[in-house]
Amino acid sequence: MSVLARVFSILQKTSRHTVCPKCSKFLQRCNYRVTSLSSGKWEPDGLNQPPEIPEYDELNIQIKGYDFPVLESYTTYVNKLANTLGIETNSYPVPGKASKVELFYPESEKVEHTYNLTKYERVIQIENVPSTLLPIFIDAMKLNAAPGIEVTIKKPDLVEEDDLYIPDEEMLAMRARVVELEERRQDLKKGKI
């Protein structure tokens, strides 16, 4: 008699509910395998625990584009997508980079049109993203990217952090003046002047 049939026969005797005769005959004919726990075999602890999933430390998602409203809308979408998937985000803008484009007449040096373009950029930092979730997030993000939007994902770079700050011309002029005064002072000490 199989283990399952024995269990059902005990339940039938002790319970006020009964198993129909057809079901009890079927259960007696079934040959279910005995599990390793009921046969006395030892199994190590932790077999029922989920596996550890590695996580990415910190990643920067750079979103660039020439059309500011489209860029802002897409950045909002990426933030909402990340929050929906349970990914923590931190986003910040990067100062726009202006460029000038000139179109010339064919076979001429005369300018036909001049365009002043500004490339806008937003950076979204994500941390501790499970490696199983990141490909899904990237696919959803890239599939829904608007035309004209560039998406780059990479590790944070200290050189790129310097681009976040707009240089203060007045402060740079003062630093240059301080360096000049220090050099002059050194020359006075040496007796050159």
GROMACS .gro file of C-alpha atoms in nm:
model
  193
    1MET     CA    1   0.000   0.000   0.000
    2SER     CA    2   0.143   0.341  -0.095
    3VAL     CA    3   0.209   0.617   0.156
    4LEU     CA    4  -0.061   0.839   0.011
    5ALA     CA    5  -0.316   0.558   0.032
    6ARG     CA    6  -0.219   0.499   0.396
    7VAL     CA    7  -0.260   0.868   0.477
    8PHE     CA    8  -0.604   0.876   0.318
    9SER     CA    9  -0.713   0.562   0.501
   10ILE     CA   10  -0.607   0.717   0.833
   11LEU     CA   11  -0.785   1.041   0.745
   12GLN     CA   12  -1.095   0.846   0.649
   13LYS     CA   13  -1.102   0.670   0.985
   14THR     CA   14  -1.039   0.981   1.196
   15SER     CA   15  -1.230   1.239   0.995
   16ARG     CA   16  -1.603   1.285   0.976
   17HIS     CA   17  -1.568   1.337   0.598
   18THR     CA   18  -1.541   1.024   0.389
   19VAL     CA   19  -1.378   0.956   0.057
   20CYS     CA   20  -1.603   0.811  -0.209
   21PRO     CA   21  -1.548   0.439  -0.289
   22LYS     CA   22  -1.418   0.509  -0.641
   23CYS     CA   23  -1.160   0.758  -0.510
   24SER     CA   24  -1.045   0.524  -0.235
   25LYS     CA   25  -0.993   0.239  -0.488
   26PHE     CA   26  -0.803   0.478  -0.714
   27LEU     CA   27  -0.581   0.592  -0.428
   28GLN     CA   28  -0.505   0.234  -0.330
   29ARG     CA   29  -0.395   0.153  -0.687
   30CYS     CA   30  -0.170   0.460  -0.718
   31ASN     CA   31   0.197   0.402  -0.664
   32TYR     CA   32   0.333   0.730  -0.538
   33ARG     CA   33   0.702   0.749  -0.467
   34VAL     CA   34   0.807   0.793  -0.111
   35THR     CA   35   0.989   1.119  -0.048
   36SER     CA   36   1.336   1.121   0.095
   37LEU     CA   37   1.211   1.272   0.422
   38SER     CA   38   0.969   0.987   0.490
   39SER     CA   39   1.228   0.723   0.406
   40GLY     CA   40   1.474   0.868   0.657
   41LYS     CA   41   1.728   1.024   0.420
   42TRP     CA   42   1.907   1.338   0.534
   43GLU     CA   43   1.879   1.659   0.329
   44PRO     CA   44   2.093   1.966   0.392
   45ASP     CA   45   1.940   2.283   0.533
   46GLY     CA   46   1.858   2.572   0.302
   47LEU     CA   47   1.728   2.380   0.001
   48ASN     CA   48   1.398   2.564   0.017
   49GLN     CA   49   1.559   2.911   0.035
   50PRO     CA   50   1.563   3.121  -0.281
   51PRO     CA   51   1.903   3.164  -0.446
   52GLU     CA   52   2.105   3.479  -0.386
   53ILE     CA   53   2.072   3.710  -0.684
   54PRO     CA   54   2.373   3.935  -0.752
   55GLU     CA   55   2.310   4.308  -0.774
   56TYR     CA   56   2.472   4.591  -0.968
   57ASP     CA   57   2.632   4.848  -0.739
   58GLU     CA   58   2.564   5.180  -0.910
   59LEU     CA   59   2.482   5.267  -1.270
   60ASN     CA   60   2.424   5.594  -1.452
   61ILE     CA   61   2.160   5.619  -1.723
   62GLN     CA   62   2.247   5.913  -1.946
   63ILE     CA   63   1.960   6.047  -2.153
   64LYS     CA   64   2.050   6.303  -2.422
   65GLY     CA   65   1.844   6.488  -2.679
   66TYR     CA   66   1.794   6.816  -2.862
   67ASP     CA   67   1.421   6.853  -2.788
   68PHE     CA   68   1.384   6.959  -2.424
   69PRO     CA   69   1.013   6.872  -2.364
   70VAL     CA   70   1.059   6.524  -2.515
   71LEU     CA   71   1.369   6.469  -2.301
   72GLU     CA   72   1.188   6.573  -1.982
   73SER     CA   73   0.889   6.354  -2.065
   74TYR     CA   74   1.110   6.051  -2.131
   75THR     CA   75   1.308   6.113  -1.811
   76THR     CA   76   0.980   6.115  -1.617
   77TYR     CA   77   0.881   5.788  -1.785
   78VAL     CA   78   1.211   5.620  -1.692
   79ASN     CA   79   1.176   5.736  -1.329
   80LYS     CA   80   0.819   5.600  -1.310
   81LEU     CA   81   0.926   5.271  -1.471
   82ALA     CA   82   1.208   5.231  -1.220
   83ASN     CA   83   0.977   5.308  -0.927
   84THR     CA   84   0.722   5.056  -1.059
   85LEU     CA   85   0.992   4.788  -1.068
   86GLY     CA   86   1.111   4.881  -0.718
   87ILE     CA   87   1.441   5.039  -0.827
   88GLU     CA   88   1.566   5.337  -0.629
   89THR     CA   89   1.656   5.635  -0.849
   90ASN     CA   90   1.829   5.968  -0.815
   91SER     CA   91   1.814   6.199  -1.116
   92TYR     CA   92   1.980   6.528  -1.194
   93PRO     CA   93   2.021   6.758  -1.495
   94VAL     CA   94   2.348   6.833  -1.671
   95PRO     CA   95   2.400   7.178  -1.824
   96GLY     CA   96   2.315   7.190  -2.193
   97LYS     CA   97   2.594   7.201  -2.450
   98ALA     CA   98   2.545   7.459  -2.724
   99SER     CA   99   2.674   7.404  -3.075
  100LYS     CA  100   2.653   7.599  -3.397
  101VAL     CA  101   2.580   7.428  -3.730
  102GLU     CA  102   2.631   7.606  -4.061
  103LEU     CA  103   2.502   7.479  -4.395
  104PHE     CA  104   2.678   7.605  -4.707
  105TYR     CA  105   2.553   7.653  -5.060
  106PRO     CA  106   2.666   7.371  -5.291
  107GLU     CA  107   3.027   7.417  -5.403
  108SER     CA  108   3.053   7.747  -5.220
  109GLU     CA  109   3.194   7.899  -4.903
  110LYS     CA  110   2.886   8.113  -4.851
  111VAL     CA  111   2.664   8.015  -4.556
  112GLU     CA  112   2.307   7.927  -4.651
  113HIS     CA  113   2.165   7.855  -4.302
  114THR     CA  114   2.298   7.879  -3.948
  115TYR     CA  115   2.150   7.674  -3.664
  116ASN     CA  116   2.221   7.708  -3.293
  117LEU     CA  117   2.154   7.373  -3.127
  118THR     CA  118   2.159   7.284  -2.761
  119LYS     CA  119   2.201   6.924  -2.653
  120TYR     CA  120   2.030   6.861  -2.322
  121GLU     CA  121   2.119   6.579  -2.086
  122ARG     CA  122   1.967   6.414  -1.782
  123VAL     CA  123   2.134   6.151  -1.566
  124ILE     CA  124   1.945   5.893  -1.361
  125GLN     CA  125   2.146   5.700  -1.103
  126ILE     CA  126   2.022   5.357  -1.000
  127GLU     CA  127   2.164   5.143  -0.721
  128ASN     CA  128   2.141   4.781  -0.606
  129VAL     CA  129   1.949   4.656  -0.908
  130PRO     CA  130   1.912   4.275  -0.920
  131SER     CA  131   2.087   4.125  -1.222
  132THR     CA  132   1.765   3.947  -1.321
  133LEU     CA  133   1.566   4.273  -1.327
  134LEU     CA  134   1.813   4.498  -1.512
  135PRO     CA  135   1.768   4.343  -1.861
  136ILE     CA  136   1.390   4.381  -1.832
  137PHE     CA  137   1.430   4.743  -1.724
  138ILE     CA  138   1.672   4.821  -2.009
  139ASP     CA  139   1.450   4.656  -2.272
  140ALA     CA  140   1.140   4.844  -2.156
  141MET     CA  141   1.335   5.167  -2.145
  142LYS     CA  142   1.490   5.132  -2.492
  143LEU     CA  143   1.170   5.007  -2.658
  144ASN     CA  144   0.983   5.317  -2.544
  145ALA     CA  145   1.255   5.572  -2.623
  146ALA     CA  146   1.131   5.866  -2.827
  147PRO     CA  147   1.293   5.949  -3.162
  148GLY     CA  148   1.598   6.169  -3.115
  149ILE     CA  149   1.671   6.041  -2.765
  150GLU     CA  150   2.006   5.875  -2.692
  151VAL     CA  151   2.024   5.638  -2.396
  152THR     CA  152   2.358   5.527  -2.250
  153ILE     CA  153   2.405   5.306  -1.945
  154LYS     CA  154   2.744   5.292  -1.774
  155LYS     CA  155   2.922   5.306  -1.441
  156PRO     CA  156   2.965   5.649  -1.278
  157ASP     CA  157   3.272   5.843  -1.390
  158LEU     CA  158   3.440   6.116  -1.185
  159VAL     CA  159   3.538   6.308  -1.499
  160GLU     CA  160   3.173   6.333  -1.602
  161GLU     CA  161   3.081   6.471  -1.260
  162ASP     CA  162   3.291   6.778  -1.339
  163ASP     CA  163   3.053   6.856  -1.627
  164LEU     CA  164   2.771   6.902  -1.375
  165TYR     CA  165   2.905   7.232  -1.252
  166ILE     CA  166   2.880   7.549  -1.454
  167PRO     CA  167   3.214   7.732  -1.428
  168ASP     CA  168   3.196   8.069  -1.254
  169GLU     CA  169   3.395   8.311  -1.472
  170GLU     CA  170   3.439   8.560  -1.190
  171MET     CA  171   3.580   8.295  -0.957
  172LEU     CA  172   3.816   8.166  -1.227
  173ALA     CA  173   3.942   8.522  -1.287
  174MET     CA  174   4.000   8.565  -0.913
  175ARG     CA  175   4.195   8.239  -0.894
  176ALA     CA  176   4.412   8.346  -1.187
  177ARG     CA  177   4.474   8.680  -1.011
  178VAL     CA  178   4.572   8.499  -0.687
  179VAL     CA  179   4.819   8.280  -0.878
  180GLU     CA  180   4.964   8.587  -1.047
  181LEU     CA  181   5.003   8.766  -0.711
  182GLU     CA  182   5.168   8.459  -0.556
  183GLU     CA  183   5.421   8.443  -0.841
  184ARG     CA  184   5.492   8.813  -0.803
  185ARG     CA  185   5.538   8.772  -0.428
  186GLN     CA  186   5.782   8.483  -0.484
  187ASP     CA  187   5.976   8.700  -0.730
  188LEU     CA  188   5.994   8.981  -0.471
  189LYS     CA  189   6.129   8.739  -0.210
  190LYS     CA  190   6.398   8.619  -0.448
  191GLY     CA  191   6.489   8.978  -0.533
  192LYS     CA  192   6.411   8.960  -0.902
  193ILE     CA  193   6.202   9.276  -0.897
   0.00000   0.00000   0.00000
